[in-house]
Short mmCIF file of C-alpha atoms in Angstrom, two decimals:
data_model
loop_
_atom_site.label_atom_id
_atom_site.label_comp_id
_atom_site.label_asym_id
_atom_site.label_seq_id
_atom_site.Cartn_x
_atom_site.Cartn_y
_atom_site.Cartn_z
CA UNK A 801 0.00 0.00 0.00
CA UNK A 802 1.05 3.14 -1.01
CA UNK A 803 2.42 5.80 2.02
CA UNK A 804 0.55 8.09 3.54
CA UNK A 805 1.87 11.59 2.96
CA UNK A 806 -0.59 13.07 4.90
CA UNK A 807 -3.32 12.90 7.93
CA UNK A 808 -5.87 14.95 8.70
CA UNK A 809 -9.49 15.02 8.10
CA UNK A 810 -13.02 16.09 5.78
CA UNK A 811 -15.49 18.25 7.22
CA UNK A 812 -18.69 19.26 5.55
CA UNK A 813 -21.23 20.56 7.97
CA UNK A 814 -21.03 19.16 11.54
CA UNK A 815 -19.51 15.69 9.83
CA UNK A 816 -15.56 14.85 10.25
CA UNK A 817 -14.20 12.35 8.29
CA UNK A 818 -10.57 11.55 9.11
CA UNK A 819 -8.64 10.58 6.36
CA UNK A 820 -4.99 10.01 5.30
CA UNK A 821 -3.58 11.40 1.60
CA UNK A 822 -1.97 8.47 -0.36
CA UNK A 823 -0.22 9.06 -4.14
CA UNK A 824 -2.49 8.11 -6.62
CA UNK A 825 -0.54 7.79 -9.45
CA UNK A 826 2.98 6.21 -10.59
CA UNK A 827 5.53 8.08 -13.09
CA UNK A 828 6.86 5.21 -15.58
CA UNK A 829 9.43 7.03 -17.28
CA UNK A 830 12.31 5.98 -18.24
CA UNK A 831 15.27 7.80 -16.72
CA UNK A 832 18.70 8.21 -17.66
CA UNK A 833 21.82 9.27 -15.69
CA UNK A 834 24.34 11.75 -17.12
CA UNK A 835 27.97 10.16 -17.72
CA UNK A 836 31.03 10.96 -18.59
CA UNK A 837 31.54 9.88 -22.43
CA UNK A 838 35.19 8.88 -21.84
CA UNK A 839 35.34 6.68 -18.57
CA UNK A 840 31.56 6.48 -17.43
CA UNK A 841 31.52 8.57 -14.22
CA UNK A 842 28.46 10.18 -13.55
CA UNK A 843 28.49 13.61 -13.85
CA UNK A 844 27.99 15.96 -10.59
CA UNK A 845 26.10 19.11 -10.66
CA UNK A 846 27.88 22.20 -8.89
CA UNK A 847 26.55 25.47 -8.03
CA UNK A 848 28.74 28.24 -8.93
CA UNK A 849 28.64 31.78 -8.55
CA UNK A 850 27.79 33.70 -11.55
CA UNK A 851 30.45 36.47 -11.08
CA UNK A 852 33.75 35.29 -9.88
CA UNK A 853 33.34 31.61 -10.98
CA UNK A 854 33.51 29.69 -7.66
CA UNK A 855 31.83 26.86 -6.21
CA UNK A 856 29.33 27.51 -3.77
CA UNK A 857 27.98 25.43 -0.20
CA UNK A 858 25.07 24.89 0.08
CA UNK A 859 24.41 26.93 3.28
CA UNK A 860 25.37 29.95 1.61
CA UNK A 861 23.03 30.46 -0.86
CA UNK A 862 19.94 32.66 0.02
CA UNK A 863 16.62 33.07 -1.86
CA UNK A 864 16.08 36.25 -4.20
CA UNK A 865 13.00 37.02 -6.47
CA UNK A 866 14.23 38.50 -9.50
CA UNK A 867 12.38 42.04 -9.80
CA UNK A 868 13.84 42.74 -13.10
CA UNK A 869 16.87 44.44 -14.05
CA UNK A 870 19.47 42.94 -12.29
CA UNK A 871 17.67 43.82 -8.73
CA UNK A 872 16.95 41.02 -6.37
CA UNK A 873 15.03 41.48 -3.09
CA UNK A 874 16.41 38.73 -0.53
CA UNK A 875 13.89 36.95 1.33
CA UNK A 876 14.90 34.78 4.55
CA UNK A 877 13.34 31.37 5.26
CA UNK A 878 12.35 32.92 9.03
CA UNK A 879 10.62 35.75 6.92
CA UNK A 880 8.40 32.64 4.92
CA UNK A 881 7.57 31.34 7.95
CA UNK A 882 5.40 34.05 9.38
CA UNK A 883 3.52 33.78 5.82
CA UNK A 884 3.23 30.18 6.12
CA UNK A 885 -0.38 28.96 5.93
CA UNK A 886 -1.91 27.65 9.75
CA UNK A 887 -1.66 23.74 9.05
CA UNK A 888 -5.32 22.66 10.93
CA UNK A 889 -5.00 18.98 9.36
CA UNK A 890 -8.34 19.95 7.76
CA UNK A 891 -9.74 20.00 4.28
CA UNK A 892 -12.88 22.26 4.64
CA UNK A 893 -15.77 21.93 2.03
CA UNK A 894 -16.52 25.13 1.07
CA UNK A 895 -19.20 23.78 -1.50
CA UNK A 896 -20.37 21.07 -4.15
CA UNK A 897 -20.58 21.41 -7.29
CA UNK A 898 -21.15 20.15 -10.69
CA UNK A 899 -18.16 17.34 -12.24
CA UNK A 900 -19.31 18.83 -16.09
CA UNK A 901 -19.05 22.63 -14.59
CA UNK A 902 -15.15 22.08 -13.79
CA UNK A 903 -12.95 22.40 -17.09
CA UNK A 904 -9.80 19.75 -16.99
CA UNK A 905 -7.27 22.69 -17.57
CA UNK A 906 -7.93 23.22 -13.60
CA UNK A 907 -6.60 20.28 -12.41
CA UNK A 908 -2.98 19.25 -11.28
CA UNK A 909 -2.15 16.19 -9.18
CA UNK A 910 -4.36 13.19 -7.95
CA UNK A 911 -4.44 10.94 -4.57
CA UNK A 912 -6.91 9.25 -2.78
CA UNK A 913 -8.07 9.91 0.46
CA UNK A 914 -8.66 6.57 2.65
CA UNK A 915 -10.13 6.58 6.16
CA UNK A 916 -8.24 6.72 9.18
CA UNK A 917 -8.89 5.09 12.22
CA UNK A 918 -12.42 4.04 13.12
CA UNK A 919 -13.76 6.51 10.25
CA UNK A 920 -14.92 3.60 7.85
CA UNK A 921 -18.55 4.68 8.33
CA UNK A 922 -18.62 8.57 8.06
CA UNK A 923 -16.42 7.80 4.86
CA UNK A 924 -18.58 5.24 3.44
CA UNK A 925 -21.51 7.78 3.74
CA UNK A 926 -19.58 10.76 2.53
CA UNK A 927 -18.58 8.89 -0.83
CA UNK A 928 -21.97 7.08 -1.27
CA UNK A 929 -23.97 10.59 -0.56
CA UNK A 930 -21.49 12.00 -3.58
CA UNK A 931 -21.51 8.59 -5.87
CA UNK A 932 -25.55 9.45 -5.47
CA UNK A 933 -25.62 12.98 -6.32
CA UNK A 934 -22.85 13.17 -9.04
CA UNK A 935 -21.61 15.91 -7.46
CA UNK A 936 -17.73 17.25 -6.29
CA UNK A 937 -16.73 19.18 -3.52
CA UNK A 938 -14.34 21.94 -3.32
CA UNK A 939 -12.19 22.59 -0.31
CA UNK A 940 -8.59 24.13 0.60
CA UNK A 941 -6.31 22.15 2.83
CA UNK A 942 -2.66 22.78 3.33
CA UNK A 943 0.49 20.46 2.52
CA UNK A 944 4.01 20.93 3.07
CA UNK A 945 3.59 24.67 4.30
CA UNK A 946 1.58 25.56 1.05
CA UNK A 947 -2.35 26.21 0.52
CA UNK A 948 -4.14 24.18 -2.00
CA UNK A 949 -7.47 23.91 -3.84
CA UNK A 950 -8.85 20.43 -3.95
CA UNK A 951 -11.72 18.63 -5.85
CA UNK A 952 -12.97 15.69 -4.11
CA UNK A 953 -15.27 13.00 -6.00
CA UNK A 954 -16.00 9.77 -5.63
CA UNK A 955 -14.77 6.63 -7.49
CA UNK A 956 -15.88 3.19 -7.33
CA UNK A 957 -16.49 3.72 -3.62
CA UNK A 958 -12.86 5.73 -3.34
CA UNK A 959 -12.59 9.53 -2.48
CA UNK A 960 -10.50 11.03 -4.99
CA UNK A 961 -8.62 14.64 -4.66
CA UNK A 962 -7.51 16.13 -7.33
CA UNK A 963 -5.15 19.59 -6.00
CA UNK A 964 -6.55 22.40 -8.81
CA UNK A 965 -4.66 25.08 -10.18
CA UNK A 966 -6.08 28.71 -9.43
CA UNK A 967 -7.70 30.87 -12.57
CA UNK A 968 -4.66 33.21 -12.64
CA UNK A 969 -2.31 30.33 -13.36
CA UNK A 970 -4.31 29.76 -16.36
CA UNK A 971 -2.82 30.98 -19.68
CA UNK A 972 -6.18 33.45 -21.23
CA UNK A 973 -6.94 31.87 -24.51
CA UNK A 974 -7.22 36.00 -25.87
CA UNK A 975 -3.54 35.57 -25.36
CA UNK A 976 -3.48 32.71 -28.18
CA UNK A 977 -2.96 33.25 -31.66
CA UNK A 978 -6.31 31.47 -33.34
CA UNK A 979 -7.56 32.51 -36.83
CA UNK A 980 -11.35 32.97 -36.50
CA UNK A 981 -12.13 34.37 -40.03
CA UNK A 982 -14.77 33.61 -42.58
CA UNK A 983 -12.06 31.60 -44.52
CA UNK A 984 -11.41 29.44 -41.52
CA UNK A 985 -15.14 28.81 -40.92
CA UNK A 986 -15.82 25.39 -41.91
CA UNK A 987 -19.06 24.57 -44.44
CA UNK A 988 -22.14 22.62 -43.63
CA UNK A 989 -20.68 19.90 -45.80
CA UNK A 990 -17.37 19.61 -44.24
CA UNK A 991 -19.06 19.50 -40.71
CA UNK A 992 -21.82 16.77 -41.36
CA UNK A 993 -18.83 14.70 -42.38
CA UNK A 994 -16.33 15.56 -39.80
CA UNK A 995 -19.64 14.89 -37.18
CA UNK A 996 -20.00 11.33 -38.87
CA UNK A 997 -16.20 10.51 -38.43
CA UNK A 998 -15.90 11.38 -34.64
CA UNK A 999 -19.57 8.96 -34.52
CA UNK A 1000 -17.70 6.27 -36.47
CA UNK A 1001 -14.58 6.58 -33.54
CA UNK A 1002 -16.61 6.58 -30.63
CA UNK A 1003 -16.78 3.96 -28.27
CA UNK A 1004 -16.61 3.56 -24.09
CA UNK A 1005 -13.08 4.27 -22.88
CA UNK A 1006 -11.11 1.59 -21.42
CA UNK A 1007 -7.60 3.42 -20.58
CA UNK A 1008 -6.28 -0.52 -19.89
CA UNK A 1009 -6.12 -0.90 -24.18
CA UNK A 1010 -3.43 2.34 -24.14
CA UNK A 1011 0.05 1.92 -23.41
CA UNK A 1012 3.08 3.84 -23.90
CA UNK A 1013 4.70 2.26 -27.39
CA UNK A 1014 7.62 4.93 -26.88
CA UNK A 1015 8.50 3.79 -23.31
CA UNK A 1016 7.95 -0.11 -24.21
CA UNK A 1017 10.72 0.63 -27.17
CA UNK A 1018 13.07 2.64 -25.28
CA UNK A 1019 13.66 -0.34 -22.37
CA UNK A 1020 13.46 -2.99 -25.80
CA UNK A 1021 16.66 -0.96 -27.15
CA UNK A 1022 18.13 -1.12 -23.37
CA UNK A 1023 17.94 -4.66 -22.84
CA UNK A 1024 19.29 -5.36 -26.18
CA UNK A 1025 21.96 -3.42 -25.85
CA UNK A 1026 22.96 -4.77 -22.46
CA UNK A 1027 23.05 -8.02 -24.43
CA UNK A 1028 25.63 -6.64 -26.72
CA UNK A 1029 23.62 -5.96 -29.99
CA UNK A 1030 24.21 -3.51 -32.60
CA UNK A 1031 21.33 -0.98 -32.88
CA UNK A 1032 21.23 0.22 -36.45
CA UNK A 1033 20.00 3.75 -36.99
CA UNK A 1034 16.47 4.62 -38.28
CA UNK A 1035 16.10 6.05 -41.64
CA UNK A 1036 14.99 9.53 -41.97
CA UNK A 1037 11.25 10.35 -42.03
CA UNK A 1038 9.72 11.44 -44.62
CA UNK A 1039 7.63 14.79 -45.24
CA UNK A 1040 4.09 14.32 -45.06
CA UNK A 1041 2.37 15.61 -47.80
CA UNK A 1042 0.01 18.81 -46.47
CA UNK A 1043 -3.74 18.57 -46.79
CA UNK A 1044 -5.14 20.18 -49.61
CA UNK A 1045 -8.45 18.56 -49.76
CA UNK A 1046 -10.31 18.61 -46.75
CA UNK A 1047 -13.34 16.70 -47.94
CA UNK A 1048 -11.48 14.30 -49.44
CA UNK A 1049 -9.51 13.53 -46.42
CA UNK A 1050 -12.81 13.42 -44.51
CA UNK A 1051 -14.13 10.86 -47.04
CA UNK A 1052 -11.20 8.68 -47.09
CA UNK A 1053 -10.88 8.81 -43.00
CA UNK A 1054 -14.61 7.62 -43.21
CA UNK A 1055 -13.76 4.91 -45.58
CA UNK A 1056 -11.14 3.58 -43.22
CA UNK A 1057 -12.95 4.01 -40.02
CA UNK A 1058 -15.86 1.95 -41.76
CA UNK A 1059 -13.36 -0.67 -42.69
CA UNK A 1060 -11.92 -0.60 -39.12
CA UNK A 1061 -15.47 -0.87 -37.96
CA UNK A 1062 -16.12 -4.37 -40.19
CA UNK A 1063 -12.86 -5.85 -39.33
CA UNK A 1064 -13.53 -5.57 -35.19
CA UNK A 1065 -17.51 -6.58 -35.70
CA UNK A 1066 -15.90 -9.79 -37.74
CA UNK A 1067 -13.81 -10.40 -34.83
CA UNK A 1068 -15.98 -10.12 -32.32
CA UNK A 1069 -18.40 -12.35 -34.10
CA UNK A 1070 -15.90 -15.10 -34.81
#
């Protein structure tokens, strides 16, 4: 089971749920070390000073927040501290609301929330009331000295929090570059079709069919060269020819997907 990383508890109304904060998901990648081409070492990261060249300890480096121009304002960890965020081991629900009314750019990390102690029931009834009602509740709690904003829901019986990011640390979308002119305004003809390929792709998700090809390769090409074999080098891509024809790349994707479509019900069948 994974490690708690936190304790504390869920209050909505007069109800207290405590609860502990596990990790709810697990980073795959593939990592590599930095090494020294000629003998293999691995290569050590210094910190050195940006005007005379020398190294560094560790205990003399202070924080500064650039304020442009050259000019830093330094900012002591016992001057943090009195900013630091009162840690009452409490995630507050400051309402519930809609899971469609919350747009995916908000959200950041996930764990789960498990009970705690003799809390099995108050949890059970906080995560069947939400399970019921569809709905998700929005709370702050604070972690590691710093305040977040959390979206709780319920999972196949499993509180899940998802830590949000706040609507200034979303990039405006008036600050992206998007043609919207009467040339880029797609005809009735070229949506109908484009509508009838996204119906001819749809189907329930099942994230267990996806898997990450690129990581699967990458520890392939490791193993086999830990067993010595040559790995000969990929020929170049080639350009892909741009789209000139929009309907007839809509027809043809149809064609295929409808192929697809006969090929899996022939499966399935046999």
């Amino acid at each position: 089971m994974p490690r708690a990383i936190w304790s504390g508890s869920v209050s909505f109304g007069l109800v207290n749920v405590p609860v502990k904060l596990v990790t709810a998901t697990s980073s795959k990648d593939v990592r590599f070390h930095q090494l020294h081409a000629e003998d293999g070492g691995r290569i050590n990261q210094k910190r050195v000073c940006s005007l005379d060249g020398e190294e560094v300890e560790y205990s003399d480096i202070v924080k500064g927040y650039d304020m442009g121009g050259g000019r830093y304002v330094i900012v002591e960890p016992e001057e943090l501290a009195t900013l630091d965020p009162e840690a009452d081991r409490s995630i507050d629900i400051e309402e519930f609301v809609e899971l469609s009314d919350i747009d995916p750019l908000y959200y950041d990390h996930s764990y789960y929330l498990i009970p705690d102690g003799r809390a099995d029931k108050p949890y059970a009834l906080l995560a069947e009331t939400m399970a019921r009602t569809g709905k998700v509740a929005i709370g702050r709690f604070v972690l590691r000295t710093k305040q977040y904003l959390g979206a709780i829901r319920a999972h196949d019986g499993v509180l899940v929090l998802s830590t949000m990011l706040y609507a200034d640390e979303i990039v405006p979308q008036s600050e992206l570059e998007v043609p919207t002119t009467d040339a880029t305004k797609p005809s009735k003809r070229e949506l109908d079709m484009a509508e009838k390929l996204v119906e001819s792709l749809t189907s329930a998700f099942e994230p267990e069919k996806y898997h990450d090809d690129h990581r699967e390769k990458v520890l392939a090409l490791i193993e086999a060269k830990a067993d010595g074999q040559a790995i000969a080098a990929p020929e170049a891509p080639r350009d892909t020819a741009p789209v000139v024809d929009l309907m007839a790349a809509l027809e043809a994707s149809l064609a295929a997907a409808g192929a697809r479509g006969d090929g899996s019900r022939k499966k399935a069948s046999a």
